mmCIF file of C-alpha atoms in Angstrom:
data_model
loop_
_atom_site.group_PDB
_atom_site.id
_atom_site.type_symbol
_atom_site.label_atom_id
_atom_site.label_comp_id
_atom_site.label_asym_id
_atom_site.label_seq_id
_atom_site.Cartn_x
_atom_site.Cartn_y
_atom_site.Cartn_z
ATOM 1 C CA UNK A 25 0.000 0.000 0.000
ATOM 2 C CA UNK A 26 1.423 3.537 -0.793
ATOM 3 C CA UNK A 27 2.710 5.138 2.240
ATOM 4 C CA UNK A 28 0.264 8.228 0.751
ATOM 5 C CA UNK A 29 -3.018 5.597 0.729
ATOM 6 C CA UNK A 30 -5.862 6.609 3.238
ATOM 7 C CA UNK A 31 -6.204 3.296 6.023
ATOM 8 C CA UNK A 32 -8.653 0.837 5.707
ATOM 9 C CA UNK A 33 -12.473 2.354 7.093
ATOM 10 C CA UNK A 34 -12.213 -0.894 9.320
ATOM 11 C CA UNK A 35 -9.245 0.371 10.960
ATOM 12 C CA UNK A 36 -10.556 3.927 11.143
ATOM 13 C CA UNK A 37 -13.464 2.728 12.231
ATOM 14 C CA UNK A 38 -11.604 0.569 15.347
ATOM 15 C CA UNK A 39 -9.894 3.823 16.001
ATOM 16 C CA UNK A 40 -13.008 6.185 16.448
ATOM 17 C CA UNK A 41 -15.276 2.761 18.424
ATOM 18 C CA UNK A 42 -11.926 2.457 20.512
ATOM 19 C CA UNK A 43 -11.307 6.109 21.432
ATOM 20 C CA UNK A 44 -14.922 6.380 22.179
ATOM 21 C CA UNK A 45 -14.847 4.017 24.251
ATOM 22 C CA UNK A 46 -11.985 4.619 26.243
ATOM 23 C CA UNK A 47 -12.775 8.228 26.645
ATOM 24 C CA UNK A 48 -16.247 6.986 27.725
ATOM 25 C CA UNK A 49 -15.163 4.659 30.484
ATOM 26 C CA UNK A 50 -12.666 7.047 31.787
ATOM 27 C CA UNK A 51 -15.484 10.011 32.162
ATOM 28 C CA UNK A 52 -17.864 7.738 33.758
ATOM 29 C CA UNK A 53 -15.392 5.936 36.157
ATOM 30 C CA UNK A 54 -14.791 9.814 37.244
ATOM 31 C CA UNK A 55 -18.480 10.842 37.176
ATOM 32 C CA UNK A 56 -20.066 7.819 38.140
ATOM 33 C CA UNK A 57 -17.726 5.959 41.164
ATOM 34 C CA UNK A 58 -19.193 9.010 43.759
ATOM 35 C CA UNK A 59 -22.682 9.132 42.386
ATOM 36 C CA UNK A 60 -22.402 5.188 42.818
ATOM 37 C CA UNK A 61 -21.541 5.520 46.233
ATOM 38 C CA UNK A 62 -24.101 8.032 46.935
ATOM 39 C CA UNK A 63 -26.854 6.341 45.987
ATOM 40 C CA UNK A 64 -25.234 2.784 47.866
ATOM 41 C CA UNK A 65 -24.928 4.753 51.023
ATOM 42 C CA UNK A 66 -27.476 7.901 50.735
ATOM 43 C CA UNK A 67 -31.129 7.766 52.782
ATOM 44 C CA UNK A 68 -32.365 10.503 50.759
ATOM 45 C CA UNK A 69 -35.790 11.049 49.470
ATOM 46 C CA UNK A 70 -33.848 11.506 45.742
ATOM 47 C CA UNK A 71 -32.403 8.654 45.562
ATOM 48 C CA UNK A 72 -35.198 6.588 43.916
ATOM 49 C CA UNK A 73 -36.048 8.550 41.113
ATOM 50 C CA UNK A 74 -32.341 9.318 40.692
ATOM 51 C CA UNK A 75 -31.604 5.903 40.536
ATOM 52 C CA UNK A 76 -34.266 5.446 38.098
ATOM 53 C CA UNK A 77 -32.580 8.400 35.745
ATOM 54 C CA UNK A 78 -29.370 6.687 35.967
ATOM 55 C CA UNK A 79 -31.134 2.910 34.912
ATOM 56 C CA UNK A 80 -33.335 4.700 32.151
ATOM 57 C CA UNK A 81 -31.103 3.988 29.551
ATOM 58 C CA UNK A 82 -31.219 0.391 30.004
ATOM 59 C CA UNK A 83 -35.079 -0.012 28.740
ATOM 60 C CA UNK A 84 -35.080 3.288 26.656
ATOM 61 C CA UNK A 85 -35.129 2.733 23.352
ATOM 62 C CA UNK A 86 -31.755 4.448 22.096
ATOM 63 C CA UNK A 87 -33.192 6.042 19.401
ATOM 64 C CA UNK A 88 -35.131 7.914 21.575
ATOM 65 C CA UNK A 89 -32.498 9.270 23.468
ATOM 66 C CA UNK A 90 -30.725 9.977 20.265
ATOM 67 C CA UNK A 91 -33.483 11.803 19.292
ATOM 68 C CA UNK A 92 -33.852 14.350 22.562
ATOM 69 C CA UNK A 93 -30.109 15.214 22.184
ATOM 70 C CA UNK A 94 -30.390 16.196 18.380
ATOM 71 C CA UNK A 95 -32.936 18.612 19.815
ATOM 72 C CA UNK A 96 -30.999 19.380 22.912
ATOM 73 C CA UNK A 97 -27.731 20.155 20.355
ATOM 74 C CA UNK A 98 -30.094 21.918 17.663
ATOM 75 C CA UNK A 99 -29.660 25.876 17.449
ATOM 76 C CA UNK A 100 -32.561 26.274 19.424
ATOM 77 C CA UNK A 101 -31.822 23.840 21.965
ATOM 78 C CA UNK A 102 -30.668 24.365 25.870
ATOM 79 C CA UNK A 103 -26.978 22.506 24.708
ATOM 80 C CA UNK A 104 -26.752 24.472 21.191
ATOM 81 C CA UNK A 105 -28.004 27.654 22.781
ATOM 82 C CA UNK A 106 -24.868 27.425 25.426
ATOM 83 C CA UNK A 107 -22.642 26.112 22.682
ATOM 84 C CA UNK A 108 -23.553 29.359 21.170
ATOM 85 C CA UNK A 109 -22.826 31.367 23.813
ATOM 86 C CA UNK A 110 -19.560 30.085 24.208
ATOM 87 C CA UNK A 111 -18.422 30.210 20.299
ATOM 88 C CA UNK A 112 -18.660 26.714 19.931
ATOM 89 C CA UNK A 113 -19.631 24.575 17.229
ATOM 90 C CA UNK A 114 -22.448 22.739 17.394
ATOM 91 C CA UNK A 115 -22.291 18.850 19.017
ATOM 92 C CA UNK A 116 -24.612 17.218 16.405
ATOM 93 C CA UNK A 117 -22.992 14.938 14.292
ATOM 94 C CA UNK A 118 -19.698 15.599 15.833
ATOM 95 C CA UNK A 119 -17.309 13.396 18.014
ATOM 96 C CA UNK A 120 -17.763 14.652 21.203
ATOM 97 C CA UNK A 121 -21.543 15.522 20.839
ATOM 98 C CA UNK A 122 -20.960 11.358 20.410
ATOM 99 C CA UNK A 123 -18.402 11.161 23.616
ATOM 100 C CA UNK A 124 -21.478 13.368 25.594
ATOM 101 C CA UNK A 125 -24.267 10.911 23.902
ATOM 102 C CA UNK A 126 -22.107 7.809 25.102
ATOM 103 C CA UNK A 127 -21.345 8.598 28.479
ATOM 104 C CA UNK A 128 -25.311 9.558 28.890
ATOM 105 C CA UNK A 129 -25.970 5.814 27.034
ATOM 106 C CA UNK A 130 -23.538 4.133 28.977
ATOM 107 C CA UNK A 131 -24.118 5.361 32.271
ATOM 108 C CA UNK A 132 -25.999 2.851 34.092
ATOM 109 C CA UNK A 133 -23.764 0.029 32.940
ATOM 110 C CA UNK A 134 -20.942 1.652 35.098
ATOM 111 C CA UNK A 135 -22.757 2.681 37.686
ATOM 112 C CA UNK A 136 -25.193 0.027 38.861
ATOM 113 C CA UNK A 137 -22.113 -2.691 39.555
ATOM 114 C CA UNK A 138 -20.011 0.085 41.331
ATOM 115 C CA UNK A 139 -23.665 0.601 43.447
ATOM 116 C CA UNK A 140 -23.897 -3.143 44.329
ATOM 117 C CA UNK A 141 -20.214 -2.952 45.207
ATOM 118 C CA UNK A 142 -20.207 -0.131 47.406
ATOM 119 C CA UNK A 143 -23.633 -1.356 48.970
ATOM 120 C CA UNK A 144 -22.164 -4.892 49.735
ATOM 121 C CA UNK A 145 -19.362 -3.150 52.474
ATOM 122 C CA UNK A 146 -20.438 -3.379 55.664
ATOM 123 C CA UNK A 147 -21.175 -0.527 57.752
ATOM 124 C CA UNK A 148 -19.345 -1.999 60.412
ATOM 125 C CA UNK A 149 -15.999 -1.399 58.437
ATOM 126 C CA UNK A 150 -16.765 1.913 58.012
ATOM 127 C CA UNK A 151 -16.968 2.552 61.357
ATOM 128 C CA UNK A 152 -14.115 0.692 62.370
ATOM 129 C CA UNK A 153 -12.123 2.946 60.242
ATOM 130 C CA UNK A 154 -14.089 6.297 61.971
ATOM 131 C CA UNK A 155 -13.036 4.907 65.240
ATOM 132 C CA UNK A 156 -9.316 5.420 64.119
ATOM 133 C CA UNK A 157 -9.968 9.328 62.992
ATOM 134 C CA UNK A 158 -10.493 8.269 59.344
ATOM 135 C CA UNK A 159 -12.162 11.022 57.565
ATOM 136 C CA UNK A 160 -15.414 10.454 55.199
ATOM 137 C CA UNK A 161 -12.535 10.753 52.135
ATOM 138 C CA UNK A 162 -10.170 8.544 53.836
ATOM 139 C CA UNK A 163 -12.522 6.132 54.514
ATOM 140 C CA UNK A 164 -13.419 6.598 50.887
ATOM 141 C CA UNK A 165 -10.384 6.351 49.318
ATOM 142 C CA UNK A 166 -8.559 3.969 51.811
ATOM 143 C CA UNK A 167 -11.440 1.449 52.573
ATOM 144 C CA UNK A 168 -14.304 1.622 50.217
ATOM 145 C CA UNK A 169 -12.128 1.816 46.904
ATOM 146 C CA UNK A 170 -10.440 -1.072 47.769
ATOM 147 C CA UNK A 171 -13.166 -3.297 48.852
ATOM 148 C CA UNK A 172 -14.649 -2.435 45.648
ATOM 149 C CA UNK A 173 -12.041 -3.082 43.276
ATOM 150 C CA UNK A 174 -14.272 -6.096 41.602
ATOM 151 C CA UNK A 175 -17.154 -4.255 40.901
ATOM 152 C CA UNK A 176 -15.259 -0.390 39.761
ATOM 153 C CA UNK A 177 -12.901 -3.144 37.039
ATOM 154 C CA UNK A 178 -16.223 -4.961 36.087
ATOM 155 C CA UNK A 179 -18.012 -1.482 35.822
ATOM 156 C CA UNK A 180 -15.257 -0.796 33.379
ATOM 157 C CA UNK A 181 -15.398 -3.289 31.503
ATOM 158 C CA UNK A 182 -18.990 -3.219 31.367
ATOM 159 C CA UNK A 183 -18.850 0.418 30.545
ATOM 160 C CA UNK A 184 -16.442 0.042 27.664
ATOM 161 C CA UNK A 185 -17.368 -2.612 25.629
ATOM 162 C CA UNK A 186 -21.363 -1.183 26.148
ATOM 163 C CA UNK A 187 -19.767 1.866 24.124
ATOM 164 C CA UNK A 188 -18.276 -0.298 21.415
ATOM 165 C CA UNK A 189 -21.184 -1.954 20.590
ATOM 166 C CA UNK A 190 -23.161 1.140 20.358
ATOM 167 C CA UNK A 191 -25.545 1.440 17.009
ATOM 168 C CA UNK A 192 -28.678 3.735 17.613
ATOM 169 C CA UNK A 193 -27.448 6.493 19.839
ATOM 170 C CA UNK A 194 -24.380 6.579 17.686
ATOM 171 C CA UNK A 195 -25.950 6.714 14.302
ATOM 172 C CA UNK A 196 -28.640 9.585 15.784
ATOM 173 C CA UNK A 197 -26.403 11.959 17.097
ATOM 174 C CA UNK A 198 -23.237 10.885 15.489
ATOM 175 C CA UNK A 199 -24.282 10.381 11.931
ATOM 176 C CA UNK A 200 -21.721 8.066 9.592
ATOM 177 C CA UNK A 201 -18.772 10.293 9.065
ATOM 178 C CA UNK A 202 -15.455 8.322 8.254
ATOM 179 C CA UNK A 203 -12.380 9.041 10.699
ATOM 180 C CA UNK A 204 -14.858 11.203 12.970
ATOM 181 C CA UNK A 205 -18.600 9.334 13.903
ATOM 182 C CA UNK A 206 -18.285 6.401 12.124
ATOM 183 C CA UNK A 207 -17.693 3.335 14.737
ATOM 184 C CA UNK A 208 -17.590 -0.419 13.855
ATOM 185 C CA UNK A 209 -21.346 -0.901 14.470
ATOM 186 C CA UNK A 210 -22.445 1.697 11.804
ATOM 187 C CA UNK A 211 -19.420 0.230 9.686
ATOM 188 C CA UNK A 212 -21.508 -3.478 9.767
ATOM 189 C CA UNK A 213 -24.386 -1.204 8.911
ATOM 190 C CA UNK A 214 -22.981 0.200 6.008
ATOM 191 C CA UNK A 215 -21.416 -3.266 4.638
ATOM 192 C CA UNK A 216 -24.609 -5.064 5.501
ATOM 193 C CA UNK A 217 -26.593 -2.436 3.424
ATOM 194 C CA UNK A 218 -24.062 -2.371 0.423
ATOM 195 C CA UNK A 219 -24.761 -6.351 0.716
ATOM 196 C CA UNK A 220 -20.695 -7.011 0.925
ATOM 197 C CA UNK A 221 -21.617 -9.902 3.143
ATOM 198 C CA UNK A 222 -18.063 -11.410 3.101
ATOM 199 C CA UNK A 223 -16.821 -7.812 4.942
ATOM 200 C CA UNK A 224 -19.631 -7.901 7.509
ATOM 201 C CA UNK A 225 -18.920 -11.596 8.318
ATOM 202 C CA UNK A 226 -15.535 -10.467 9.284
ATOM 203 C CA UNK A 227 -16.247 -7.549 11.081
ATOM 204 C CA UNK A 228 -19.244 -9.312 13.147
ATOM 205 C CA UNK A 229 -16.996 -11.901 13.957
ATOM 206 C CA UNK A 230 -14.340 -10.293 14.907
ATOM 207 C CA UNK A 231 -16.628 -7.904 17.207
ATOM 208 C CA UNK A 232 -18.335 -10.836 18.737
ATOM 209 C CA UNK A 233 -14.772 -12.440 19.597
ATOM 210 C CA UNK A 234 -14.165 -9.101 21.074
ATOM 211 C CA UNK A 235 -17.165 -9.204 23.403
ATOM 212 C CA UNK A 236 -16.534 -12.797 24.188
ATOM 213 C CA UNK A 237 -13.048 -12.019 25.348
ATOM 214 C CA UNK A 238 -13.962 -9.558 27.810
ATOM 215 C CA UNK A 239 -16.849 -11.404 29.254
ATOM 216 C CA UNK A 240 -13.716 -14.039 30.021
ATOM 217 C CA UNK A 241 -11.531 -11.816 31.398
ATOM 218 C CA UNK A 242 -14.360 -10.485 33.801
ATOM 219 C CA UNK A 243 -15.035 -14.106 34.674
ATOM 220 C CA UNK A 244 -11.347 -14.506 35.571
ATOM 221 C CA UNK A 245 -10.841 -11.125 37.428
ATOM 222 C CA UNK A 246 -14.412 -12.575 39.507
ATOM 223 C CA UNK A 247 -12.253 -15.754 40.040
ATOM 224 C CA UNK A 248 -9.258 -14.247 41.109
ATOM 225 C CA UNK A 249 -10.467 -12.174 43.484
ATOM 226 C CA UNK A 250 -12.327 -14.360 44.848
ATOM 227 C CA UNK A 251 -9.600 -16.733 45.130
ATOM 228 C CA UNK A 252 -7.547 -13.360 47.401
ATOM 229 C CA UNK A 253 -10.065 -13.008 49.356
ATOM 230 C CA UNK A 254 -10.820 -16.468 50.418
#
């Protein structure tokens, strides 16, 4: 291939699902680890409709969220109006209108094992640690975060390869530009529709050994901690 020749879309493609992805996880491990512990530890009044905000994405049809963000990003719209303000360009059919679409789509899947984590420590541990002049961050950082390793690493993985295998969120608000929106999941879309069977099969099979792969290594993270704390 001339050192000039554009890359294969399949390896643009991986680069835009990957970034995505990874950007993704990172924002929501940062976003999502305290608002998981809030709503493990909280007795608020909030925390069951908050809860529910964080799960929606899990039943709502992603083209439906898609949808509310295009009119969230238009001109008009809260997000476009800001945007506006601040001399931005719009976020529609841009990548990080996508990395903002993700993280919104990908949310719960981060966020609900981190919960169960944090809600699985005893309180008594907690308060062990109080009794030694641990402060609610140290007791965070020093107790909580550890005790929860399994669930923030399966949260992550969780998290990330949700965001790979993203199709109707992505194609809404992203659209099918090449090197920018376009992810592997539009990508089968495209090959699919273009009937170039023999490219899909690869691509769906290599995305499905993909998914398969992490499911193992979750399985043998669950093992091996396990195994440590036995």
């Amino acid at each position: 291939m001339p050192l000039d020749a554009a890359p294969p879309a399949w390896l643009m493609a991986a680069w835009v699902s990957f970034k995505l992805a990874g950007l993704t996880t990172l924002i929501l491990l940062a976003i999502g680890t305290p608002l998981a512990w809030w709503l493990a530890r909280t007795h608020s009044r909030w925390r069951a409709p908050i809860g529910a905000v964080v799960a929606l994405p899990m039943v709502l049809p992603p083209t439906v969220l898609g949808f509310y963000l295009l009119v969230a990003f238009a001109p008009q719209g809260p997000i476009g109006q800001a945007t506006a303000a601040l001399g931005l360009s719009t976020l529609a059919f841009t990548f990080n209108g996508l990395l903002l679409a993700s993280v919104l789509y990908s949310l719960p899947f981060v966020v609900q094992p981190l919960q169960a984590g944090f809600a699985g420590i005893p309180q008594a541990t907690l308060d062990a640690a109080a009794t030694l002049r641990a402060s609610p961050l140290d007791r965070f950082f020093s107790v909580a975060l550890p005790l929860a390793r399994p669930s923030l690493l399966a949260g992550a993985l969780l998290g990330f390869a949700h965001t790979v295998g993203e199709f109707g969120v992505v194609l809404m608000v992203g659209g099918n530009i090449e090197g920018e929106t376009r992810v592997l999941s539009v990508l089968l879309y495209d090959q699919v529709e273009a009937m170039a069977y023999g490219d899909a099969h690869r691509l769906a099979a290599g995305l499905l050994l993909f998914s398969f792969a992490l499911l193992l290594l979750m399985q043998w993270l669950g093992r091996r901690t396990a195994m440590a704390n036995d």
